[in-house]
Coordinates of C-alpha atoms in Angstrom, one line a residue:
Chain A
X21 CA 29.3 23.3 -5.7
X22 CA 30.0 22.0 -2.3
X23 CA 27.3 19.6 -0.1
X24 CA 27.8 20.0 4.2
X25 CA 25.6 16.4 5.0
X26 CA 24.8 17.0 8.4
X27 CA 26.5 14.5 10.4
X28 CA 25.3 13.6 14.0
X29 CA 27.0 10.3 14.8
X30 CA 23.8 7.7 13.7
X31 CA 22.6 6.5 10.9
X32 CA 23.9 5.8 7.6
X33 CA 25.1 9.1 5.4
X34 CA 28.2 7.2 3.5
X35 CA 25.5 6.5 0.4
X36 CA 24.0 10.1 0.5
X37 CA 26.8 11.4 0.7
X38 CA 28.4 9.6 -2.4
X39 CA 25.8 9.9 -4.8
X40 CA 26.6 13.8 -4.3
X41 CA 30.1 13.4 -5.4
X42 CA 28.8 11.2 -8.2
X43 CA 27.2 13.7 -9.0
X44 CA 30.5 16.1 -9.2
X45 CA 29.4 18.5 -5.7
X46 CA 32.4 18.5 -3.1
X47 CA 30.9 17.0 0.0
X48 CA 31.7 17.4 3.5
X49 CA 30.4 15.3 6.5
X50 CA 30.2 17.5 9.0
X51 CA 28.5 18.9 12.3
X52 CA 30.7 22.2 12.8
X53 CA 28.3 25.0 12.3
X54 CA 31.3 26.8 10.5
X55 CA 31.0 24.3 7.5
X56 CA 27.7 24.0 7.3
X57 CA 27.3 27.8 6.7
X58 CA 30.4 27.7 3.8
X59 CA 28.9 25.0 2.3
X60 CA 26.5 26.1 -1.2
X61 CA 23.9 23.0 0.0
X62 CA 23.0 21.8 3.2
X63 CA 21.5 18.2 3.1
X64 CA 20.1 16.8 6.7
X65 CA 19.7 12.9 6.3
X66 CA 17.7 10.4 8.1
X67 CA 19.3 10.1 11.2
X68 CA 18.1 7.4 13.9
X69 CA 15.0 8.6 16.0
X70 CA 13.5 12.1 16.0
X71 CA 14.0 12.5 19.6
X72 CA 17.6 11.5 19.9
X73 CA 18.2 14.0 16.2
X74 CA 16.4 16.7 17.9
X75 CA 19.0 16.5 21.0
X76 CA 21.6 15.9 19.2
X77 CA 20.9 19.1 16.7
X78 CA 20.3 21.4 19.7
X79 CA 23.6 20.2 21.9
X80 CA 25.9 21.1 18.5
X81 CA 24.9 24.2 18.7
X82 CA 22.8 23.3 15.0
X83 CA 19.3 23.8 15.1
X84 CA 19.0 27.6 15.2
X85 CA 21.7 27.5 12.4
X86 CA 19.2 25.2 10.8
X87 CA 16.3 27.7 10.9
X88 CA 18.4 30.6 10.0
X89 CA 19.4 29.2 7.0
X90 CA 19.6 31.3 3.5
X91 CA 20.5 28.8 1.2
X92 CA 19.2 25.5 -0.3
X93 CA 18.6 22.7 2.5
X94 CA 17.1 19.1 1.8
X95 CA 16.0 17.1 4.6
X96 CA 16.2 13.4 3.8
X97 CA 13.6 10.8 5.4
X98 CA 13.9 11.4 9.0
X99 CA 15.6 14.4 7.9
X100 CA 12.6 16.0 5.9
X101 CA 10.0 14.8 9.1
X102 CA 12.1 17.3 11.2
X103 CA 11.7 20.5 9.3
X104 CA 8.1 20.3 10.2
X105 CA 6.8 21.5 14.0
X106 CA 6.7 18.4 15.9
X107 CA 7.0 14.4 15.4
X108 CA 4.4 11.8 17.5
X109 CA 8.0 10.1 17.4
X110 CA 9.5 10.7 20.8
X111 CA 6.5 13.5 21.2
X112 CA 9.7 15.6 19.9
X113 CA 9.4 19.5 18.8
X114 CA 10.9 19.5 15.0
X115 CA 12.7 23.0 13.3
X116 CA 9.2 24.8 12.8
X117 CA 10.2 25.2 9.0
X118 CA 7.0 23.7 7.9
X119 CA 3.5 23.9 9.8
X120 CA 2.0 20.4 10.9
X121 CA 2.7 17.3 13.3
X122 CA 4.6 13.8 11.8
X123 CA 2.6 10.8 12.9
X124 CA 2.8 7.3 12.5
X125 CA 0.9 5.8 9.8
X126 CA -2.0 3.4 11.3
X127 CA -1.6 0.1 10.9
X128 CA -4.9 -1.4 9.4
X129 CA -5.2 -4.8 8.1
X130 CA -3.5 -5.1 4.4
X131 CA -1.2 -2.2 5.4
X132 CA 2.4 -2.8 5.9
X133 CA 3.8 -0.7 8.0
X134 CA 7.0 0.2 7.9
X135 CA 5.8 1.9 4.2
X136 CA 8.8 0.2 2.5
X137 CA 9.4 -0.6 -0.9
X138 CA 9.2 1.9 -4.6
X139 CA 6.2 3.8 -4.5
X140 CA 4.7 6.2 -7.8
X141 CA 4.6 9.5 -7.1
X142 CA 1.9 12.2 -8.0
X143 CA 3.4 15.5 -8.7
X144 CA 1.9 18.5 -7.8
X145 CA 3.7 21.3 -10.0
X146 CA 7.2 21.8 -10.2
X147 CA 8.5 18.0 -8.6
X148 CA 12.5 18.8 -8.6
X149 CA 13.4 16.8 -11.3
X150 CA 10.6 14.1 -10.8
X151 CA 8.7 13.5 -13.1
X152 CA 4.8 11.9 -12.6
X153 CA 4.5 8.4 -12.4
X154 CA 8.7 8.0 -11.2
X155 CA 8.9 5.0 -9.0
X156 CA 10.9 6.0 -5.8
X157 CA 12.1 4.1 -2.6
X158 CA 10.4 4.7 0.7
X159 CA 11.4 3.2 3.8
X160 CA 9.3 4.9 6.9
X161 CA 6.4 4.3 9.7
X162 CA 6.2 8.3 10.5
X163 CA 5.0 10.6 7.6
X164 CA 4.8 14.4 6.9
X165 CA 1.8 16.6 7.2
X166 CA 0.2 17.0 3.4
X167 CA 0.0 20.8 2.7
X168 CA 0.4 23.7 0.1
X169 CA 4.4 22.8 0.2
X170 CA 3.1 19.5 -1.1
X171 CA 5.2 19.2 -4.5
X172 CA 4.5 15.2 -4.7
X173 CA 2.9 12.6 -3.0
X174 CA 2.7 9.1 -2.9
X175 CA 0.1 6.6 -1.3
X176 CA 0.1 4.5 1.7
X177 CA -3.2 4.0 3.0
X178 CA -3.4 7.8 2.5
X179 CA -1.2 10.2 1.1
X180 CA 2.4 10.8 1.9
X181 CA 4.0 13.8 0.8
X182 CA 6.8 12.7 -0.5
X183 CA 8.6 16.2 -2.0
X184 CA 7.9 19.3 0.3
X185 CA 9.3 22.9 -0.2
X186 CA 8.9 26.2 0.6
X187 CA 11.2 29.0 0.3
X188 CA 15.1 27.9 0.3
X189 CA 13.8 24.1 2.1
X190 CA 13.4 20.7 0.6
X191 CA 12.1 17.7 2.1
X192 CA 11.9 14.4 0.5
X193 CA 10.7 11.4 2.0
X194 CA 12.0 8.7 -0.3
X195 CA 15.6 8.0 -0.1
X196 CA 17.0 10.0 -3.7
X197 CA 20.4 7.7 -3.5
X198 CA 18.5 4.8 -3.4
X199 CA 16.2 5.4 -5.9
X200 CA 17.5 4.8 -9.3
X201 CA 17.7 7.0 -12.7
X202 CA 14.6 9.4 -10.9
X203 CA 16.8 9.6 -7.9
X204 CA 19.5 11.0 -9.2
X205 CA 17.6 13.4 -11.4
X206 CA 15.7 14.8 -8.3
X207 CA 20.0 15.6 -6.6
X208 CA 20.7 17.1 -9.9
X209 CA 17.6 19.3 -10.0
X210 CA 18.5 20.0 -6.0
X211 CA 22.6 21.3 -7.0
X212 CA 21.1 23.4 -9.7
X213 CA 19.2 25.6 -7.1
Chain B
X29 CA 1.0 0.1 -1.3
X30 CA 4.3 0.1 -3.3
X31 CA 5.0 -2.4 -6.0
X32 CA 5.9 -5.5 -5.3
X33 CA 9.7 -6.0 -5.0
X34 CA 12.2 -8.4 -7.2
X35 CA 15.2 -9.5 -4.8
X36 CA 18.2 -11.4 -5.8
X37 CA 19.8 -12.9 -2.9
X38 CA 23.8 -12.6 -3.2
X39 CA 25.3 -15.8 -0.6
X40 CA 28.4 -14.4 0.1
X41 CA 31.2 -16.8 1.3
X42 CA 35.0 -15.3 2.2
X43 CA 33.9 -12.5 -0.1
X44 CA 32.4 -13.9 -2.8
X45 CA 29.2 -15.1 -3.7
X46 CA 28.4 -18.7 -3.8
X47 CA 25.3 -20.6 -4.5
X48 CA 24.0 -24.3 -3.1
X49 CA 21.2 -26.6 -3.0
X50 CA 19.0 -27.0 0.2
X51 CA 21.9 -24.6 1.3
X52 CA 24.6 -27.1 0.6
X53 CA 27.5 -27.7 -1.9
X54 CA 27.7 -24.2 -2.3
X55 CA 29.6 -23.5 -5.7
X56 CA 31.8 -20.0 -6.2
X57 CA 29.4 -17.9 -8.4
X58 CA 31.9 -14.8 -8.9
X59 CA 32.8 -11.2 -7.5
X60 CA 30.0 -9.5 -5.2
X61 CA 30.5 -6.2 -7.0
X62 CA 29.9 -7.2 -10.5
X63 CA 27.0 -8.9 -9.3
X64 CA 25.6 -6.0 -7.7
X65 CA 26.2 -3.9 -10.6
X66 CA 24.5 -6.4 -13.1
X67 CA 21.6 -6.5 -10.8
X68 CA 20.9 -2.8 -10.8
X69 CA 21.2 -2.8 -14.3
X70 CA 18.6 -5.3 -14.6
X71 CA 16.3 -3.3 -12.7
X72 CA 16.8 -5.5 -9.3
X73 CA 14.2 -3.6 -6.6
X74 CA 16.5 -4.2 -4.1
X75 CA 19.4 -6.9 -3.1
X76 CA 20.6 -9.0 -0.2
X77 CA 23.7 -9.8 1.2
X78 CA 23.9 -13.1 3.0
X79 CA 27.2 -14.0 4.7
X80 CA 26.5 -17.2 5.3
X81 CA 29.9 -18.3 6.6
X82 CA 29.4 -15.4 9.4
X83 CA 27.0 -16.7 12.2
X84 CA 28.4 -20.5 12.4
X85 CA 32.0 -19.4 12.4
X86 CA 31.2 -17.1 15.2
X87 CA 32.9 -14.0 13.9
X88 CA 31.5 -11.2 12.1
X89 CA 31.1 -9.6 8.6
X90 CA 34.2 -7.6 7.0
X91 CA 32.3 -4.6 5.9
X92 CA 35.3 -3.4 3.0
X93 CA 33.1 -5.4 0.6
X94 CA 29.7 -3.4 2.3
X95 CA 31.1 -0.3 1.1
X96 CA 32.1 -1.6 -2.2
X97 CA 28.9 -2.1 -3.2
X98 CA 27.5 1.1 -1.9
X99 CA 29.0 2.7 -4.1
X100 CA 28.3 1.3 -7.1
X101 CA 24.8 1.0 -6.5
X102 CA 21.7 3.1 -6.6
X103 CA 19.2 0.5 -5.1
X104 CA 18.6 -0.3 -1.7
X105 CA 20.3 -3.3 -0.3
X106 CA 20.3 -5.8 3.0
X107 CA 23.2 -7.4 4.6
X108 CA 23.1 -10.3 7.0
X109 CA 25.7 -12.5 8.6
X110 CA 27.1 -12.6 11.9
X111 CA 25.7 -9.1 13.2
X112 CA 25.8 -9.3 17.0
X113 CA 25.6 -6.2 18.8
X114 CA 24.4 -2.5 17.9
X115 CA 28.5 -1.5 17.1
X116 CA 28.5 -4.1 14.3
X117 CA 25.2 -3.2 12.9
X118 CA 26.0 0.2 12.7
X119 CA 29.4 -0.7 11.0
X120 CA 27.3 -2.2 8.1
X121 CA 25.2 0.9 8.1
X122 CA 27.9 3.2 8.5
X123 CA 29.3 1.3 5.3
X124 CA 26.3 1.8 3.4
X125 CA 24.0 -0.7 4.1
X126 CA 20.3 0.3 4.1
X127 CA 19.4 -2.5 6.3
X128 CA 20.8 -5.2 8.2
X129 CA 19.4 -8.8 8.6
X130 CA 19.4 -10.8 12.2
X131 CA 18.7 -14.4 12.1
X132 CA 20.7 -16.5 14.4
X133 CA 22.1 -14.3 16.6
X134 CA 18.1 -13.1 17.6
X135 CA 17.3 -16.7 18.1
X136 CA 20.3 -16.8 20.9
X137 CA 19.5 -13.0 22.6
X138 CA 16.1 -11.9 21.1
X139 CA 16.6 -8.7 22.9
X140 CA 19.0 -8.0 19.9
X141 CA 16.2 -6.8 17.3
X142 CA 14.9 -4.1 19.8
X143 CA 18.2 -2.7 20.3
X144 CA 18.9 -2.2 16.7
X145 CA 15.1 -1.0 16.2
X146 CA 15.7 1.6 19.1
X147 CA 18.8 3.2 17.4
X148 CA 18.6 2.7 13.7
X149 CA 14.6 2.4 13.5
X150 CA 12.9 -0.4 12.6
X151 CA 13.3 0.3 8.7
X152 CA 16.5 -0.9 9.3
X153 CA 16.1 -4.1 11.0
X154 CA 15.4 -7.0 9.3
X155 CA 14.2 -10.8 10.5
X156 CA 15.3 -13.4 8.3
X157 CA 13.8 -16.5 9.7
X158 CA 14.9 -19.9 7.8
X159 CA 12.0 -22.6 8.6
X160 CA 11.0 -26.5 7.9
X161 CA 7.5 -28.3 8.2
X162 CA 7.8 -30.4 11.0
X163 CA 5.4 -33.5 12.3
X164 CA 3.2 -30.4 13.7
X165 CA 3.7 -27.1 11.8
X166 CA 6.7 -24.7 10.8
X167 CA 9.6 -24.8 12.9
X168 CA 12.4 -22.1 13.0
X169 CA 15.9 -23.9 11.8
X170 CA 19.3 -21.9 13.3
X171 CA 23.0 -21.9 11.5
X172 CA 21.4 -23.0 8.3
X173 CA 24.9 -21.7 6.5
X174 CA 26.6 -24.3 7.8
X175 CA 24.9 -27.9 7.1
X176 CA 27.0 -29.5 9.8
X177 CA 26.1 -26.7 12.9
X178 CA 21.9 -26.6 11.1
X179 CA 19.5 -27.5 14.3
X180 CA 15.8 -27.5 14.9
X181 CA 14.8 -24.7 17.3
X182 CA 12.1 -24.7 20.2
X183 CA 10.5 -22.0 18.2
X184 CA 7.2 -22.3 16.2
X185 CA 7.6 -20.1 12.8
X186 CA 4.4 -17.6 13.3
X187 CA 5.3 -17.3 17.0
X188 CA 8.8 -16.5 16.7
X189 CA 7.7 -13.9 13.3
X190 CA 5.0 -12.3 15.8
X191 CA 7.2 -11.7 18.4
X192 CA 9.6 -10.0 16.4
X193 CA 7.3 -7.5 15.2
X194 CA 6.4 -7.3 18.9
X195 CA 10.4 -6.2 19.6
X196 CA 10.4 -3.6 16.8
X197 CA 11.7 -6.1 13.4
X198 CA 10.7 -4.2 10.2
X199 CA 10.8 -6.8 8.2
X200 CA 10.5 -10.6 7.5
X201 CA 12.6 -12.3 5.1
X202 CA 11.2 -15.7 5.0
X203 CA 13.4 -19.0 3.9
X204 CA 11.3 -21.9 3.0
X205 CA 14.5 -24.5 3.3
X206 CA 12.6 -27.7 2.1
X207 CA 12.1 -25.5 -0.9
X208 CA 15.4 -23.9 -1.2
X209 CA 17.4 -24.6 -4.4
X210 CA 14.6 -27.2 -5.7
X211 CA 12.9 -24.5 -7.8
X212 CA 9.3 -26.1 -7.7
X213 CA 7.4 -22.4 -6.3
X214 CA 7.0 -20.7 -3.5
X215 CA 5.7 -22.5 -0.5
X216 CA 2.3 -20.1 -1.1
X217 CA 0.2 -21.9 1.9
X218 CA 3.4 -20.6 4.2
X219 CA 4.0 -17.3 3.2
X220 CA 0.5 -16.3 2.9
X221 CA -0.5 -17.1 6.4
X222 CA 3.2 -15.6 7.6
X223 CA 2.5 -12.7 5.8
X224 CA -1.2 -12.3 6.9
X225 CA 0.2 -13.1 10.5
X226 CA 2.4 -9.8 10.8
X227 CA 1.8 -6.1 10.1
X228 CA 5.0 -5.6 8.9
X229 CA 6.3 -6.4 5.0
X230 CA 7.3 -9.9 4.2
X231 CA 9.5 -11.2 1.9
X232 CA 9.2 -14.5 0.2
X233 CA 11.9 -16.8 -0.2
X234 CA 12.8 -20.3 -1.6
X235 CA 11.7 -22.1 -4.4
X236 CA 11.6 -20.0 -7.3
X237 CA 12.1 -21.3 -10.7
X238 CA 10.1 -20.2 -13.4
X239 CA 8.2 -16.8 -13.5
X240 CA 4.6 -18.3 -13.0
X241 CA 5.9 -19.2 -9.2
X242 CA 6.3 -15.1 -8.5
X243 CA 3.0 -14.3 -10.0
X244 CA 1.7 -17.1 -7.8
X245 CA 3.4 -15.7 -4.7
X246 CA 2.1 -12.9 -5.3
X247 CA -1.3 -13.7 -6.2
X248 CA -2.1 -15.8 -3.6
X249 CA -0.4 -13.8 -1.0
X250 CA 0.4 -10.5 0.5
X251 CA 3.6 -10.8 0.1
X252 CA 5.8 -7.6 -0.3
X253 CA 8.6 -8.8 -2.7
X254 CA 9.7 -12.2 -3.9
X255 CA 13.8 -13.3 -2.8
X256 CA 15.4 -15.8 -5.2
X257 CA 19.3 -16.5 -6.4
X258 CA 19.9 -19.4 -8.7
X259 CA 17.3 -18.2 -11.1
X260 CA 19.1 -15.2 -11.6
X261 CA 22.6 -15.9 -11.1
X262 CA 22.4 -18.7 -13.7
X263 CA 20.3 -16.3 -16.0
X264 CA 17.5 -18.9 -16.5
X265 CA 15.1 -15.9 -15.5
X266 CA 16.1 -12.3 -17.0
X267 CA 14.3 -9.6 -14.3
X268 CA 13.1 -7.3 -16.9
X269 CA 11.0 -9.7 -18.7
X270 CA 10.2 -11.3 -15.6
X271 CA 8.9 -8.0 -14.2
X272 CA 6.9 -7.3 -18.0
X273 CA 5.6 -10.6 -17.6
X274 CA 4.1 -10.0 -14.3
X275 CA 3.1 -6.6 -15.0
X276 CA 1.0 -8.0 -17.7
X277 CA -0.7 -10.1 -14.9
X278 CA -1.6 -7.0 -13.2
X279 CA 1.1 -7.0 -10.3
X280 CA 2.1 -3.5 -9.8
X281 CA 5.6 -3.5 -10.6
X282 CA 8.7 -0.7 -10.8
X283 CA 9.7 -0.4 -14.1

């Protein structure tokens, strides 16, 4: 198995990064479109701001690679936000993988936002690994469009998909290498596709 | 909302971690790694790194210990101490920290925590504020690692907390010093109206010494997780029967 984690130049992909060669997968940090396509997983983390992500996919040359795609891709966090059609975020245009707008989660009174801290999912079917009930870590103020690629969800004031897919994509909104024993079960469950 | 957060608080001093009463006398309390490790296995919610010799030395944090812990860890962790600019931040990022902590380098150049929020996002940037009841409120303290260099700021506590939400901060870590070390509680009255002040998650911090002071802390205020060392460290509160114990008093915890 070999891992390509989308590197851009921001944001932290060291931990991601590690906890797929923990997990015995040869990883490569990369942005060279070559080595994304050898690669048998594609993983695109949270990566700074949408807008600036956006840019930075499009000037490498990445984000039609990106939608082309044939094999297993996770986006992680920010990451997951931009396989959807557009982000309030730097009122950015995403990939167009999955149908819907990212927006901020409103700040009412009792609501912390940034939505930060282990959260329970609900699973909806199949949840890659997860099972209901798994406590994960969340660490966002933007979140995904609910929809039928809704595999599990958590709640903030509303619900948060947390685990999307459809087809050959994965999104996840929690961060998997940060989240413990269901963590790790979810980047197993991803390698086996 | 998630479930409330347990967070040791790891003082690191020339690499390792050191403990002290109202932030003094700091004794050596062993290797940062095999503290990190025994704290995920406890079931730890998250941990932070204070350097506290960083900011009153003037220099900056050696990130080789940063990535030590990375990778031995699958919890989220902090690290504070020193961070001046956007380059070092995104050192400790780069690393593998999930967050990094401003405290007095934000009181010197405020501008600091909008910088960090506009490149790394504000998930990444938190406040840790250290503060002392004055003759007429909460007062921000500055350089409280070093009990020689500690000063009173200008700065009112809830002013300085709201403003830093203002400049993009996504998250308060708050150190009650008249409380640190002494293990009495919480100071409840001050973190429930610093945490009812702010939109954004805040931490509690100071005073914890037996497990009825985090039910209380969390309780009586909103506050996202509860920050505590000497408890742990000296194993006079085990986390996994702390977080049964509070569990049992209905407080959503991850277990």
């Amino acid at each position: 198995m070999s891992v390509a984690v989308i590197d851009i130049g921001y944001g932290n992909i060291g931990s991601i990064a590690r906890a797929f060669e923990q997990l015995g997968a040869a990883v490569r940090r990369t942005a060279d479109p070559a080595e994304i396509e050898a690669a048998s997983h594609v993983v695109l983390p949270g990566v700074g701001a949408a807008r600036h992500a956006m840019e930075r996919l499009g000037s490498l040359g990445l984000a039609d690679r990106l939608r082309g795609l044939n094999r297993p891709m996770l986006g992680i966090c920010l990451g997951m936000q931009l396989l959807f059609e557009s982000s309030e975020e730097g009122e950015t245009p995403g990939l167009g993988l999955l149908p819907g707008t990212v927006r901020r989660i409103a700040p009412v009174p009792g609501l912390k936002v940034p939505h930060m801290g282990w959260s329970r999912l609900a699973l909806r079917g199949d949840g890659i690994g997860l099972a209901d009930g798994d406590y994960v870590f969340f660490a966002h103020s933007y979140f995904c469009p609910d929809g039928p690629a809704t595999r599990a969800a958590a709640d903030h004031g509303g619900v948060v998909p947390a685990v999307v897919e459809r087809g050959n994509i994965v999104g996840v909104q929690f961060h998997p290498e940060r989240s413990a024993a269901p963590g790790r079960r979810f980047l197993e469950a991803f390698l086996d596709r | 909302m998630p479930a409330r957060r347990i967070i040791p608080c790891l003082d690191v001093r020339n690499g390792r971690v050191v403990k002290g009463v109202r932030f003094r006398d700091h004794r050596d309390m062993g290797d940062i790694v095999a503290h990190a490790m025994r704290y995920r296995d406890e079931g730890a919610d998250e941990l932070v790194f204070y350097d506290i010799s960083a900011s009153p030395e003037g220099r900056t944090l050696d990130t080789g210990w940063v990535t030590r812990v990375s990778d031995v860890i699958d919890i989220p962790f902090a690290v504070a101490g020193g961070i001046r600019t956007r380059d070092q931040a995104a050192a400790c990022l780069g690393a593998g920290a999930d967050k990094v902590s401003v405290n007095s380098p934000a009181l010197e150049r405020p501008e600091l925590i909008g910088e960090l929020a506009r490149d790394f996002g504000s998930q990444c940037v938190v406040l840790g504020v250290d503060t002392l009841a004055g003759a007429s409120g909460y007062i921000v303290q500055r350089n409280s690692g070093d009990p020689e260099k500690i000063r009173a700021t200008p700065r009112r506590t809830l002013d300085w907390i709201r403003e830093a939400v203002e400049r993009g901060a996504g998250e308060i870590v708050l150190n009650c010093m008249t409380r640190d070390g002494v293990r009495e509680g919480f100071d409840i009255d001050h973190c429930r109206e610093a945490a009812a002040a702010v939109s954004i998650p805040l931490v509690a911090s100071g005073g914890a010494g037996a497990r009825e002071h985090f039910r209380d802390v969390f309780r009586e205020t909103e506050a996202s997780g509860a920050l505590a060392a000497t408890v742990f460290h000296a194993r006079t509160i085990a986390i996994p029967r702390l977080k049964e114990y509070l569990a049992t008093c209905g407080i959503e915890m991850r277990r």
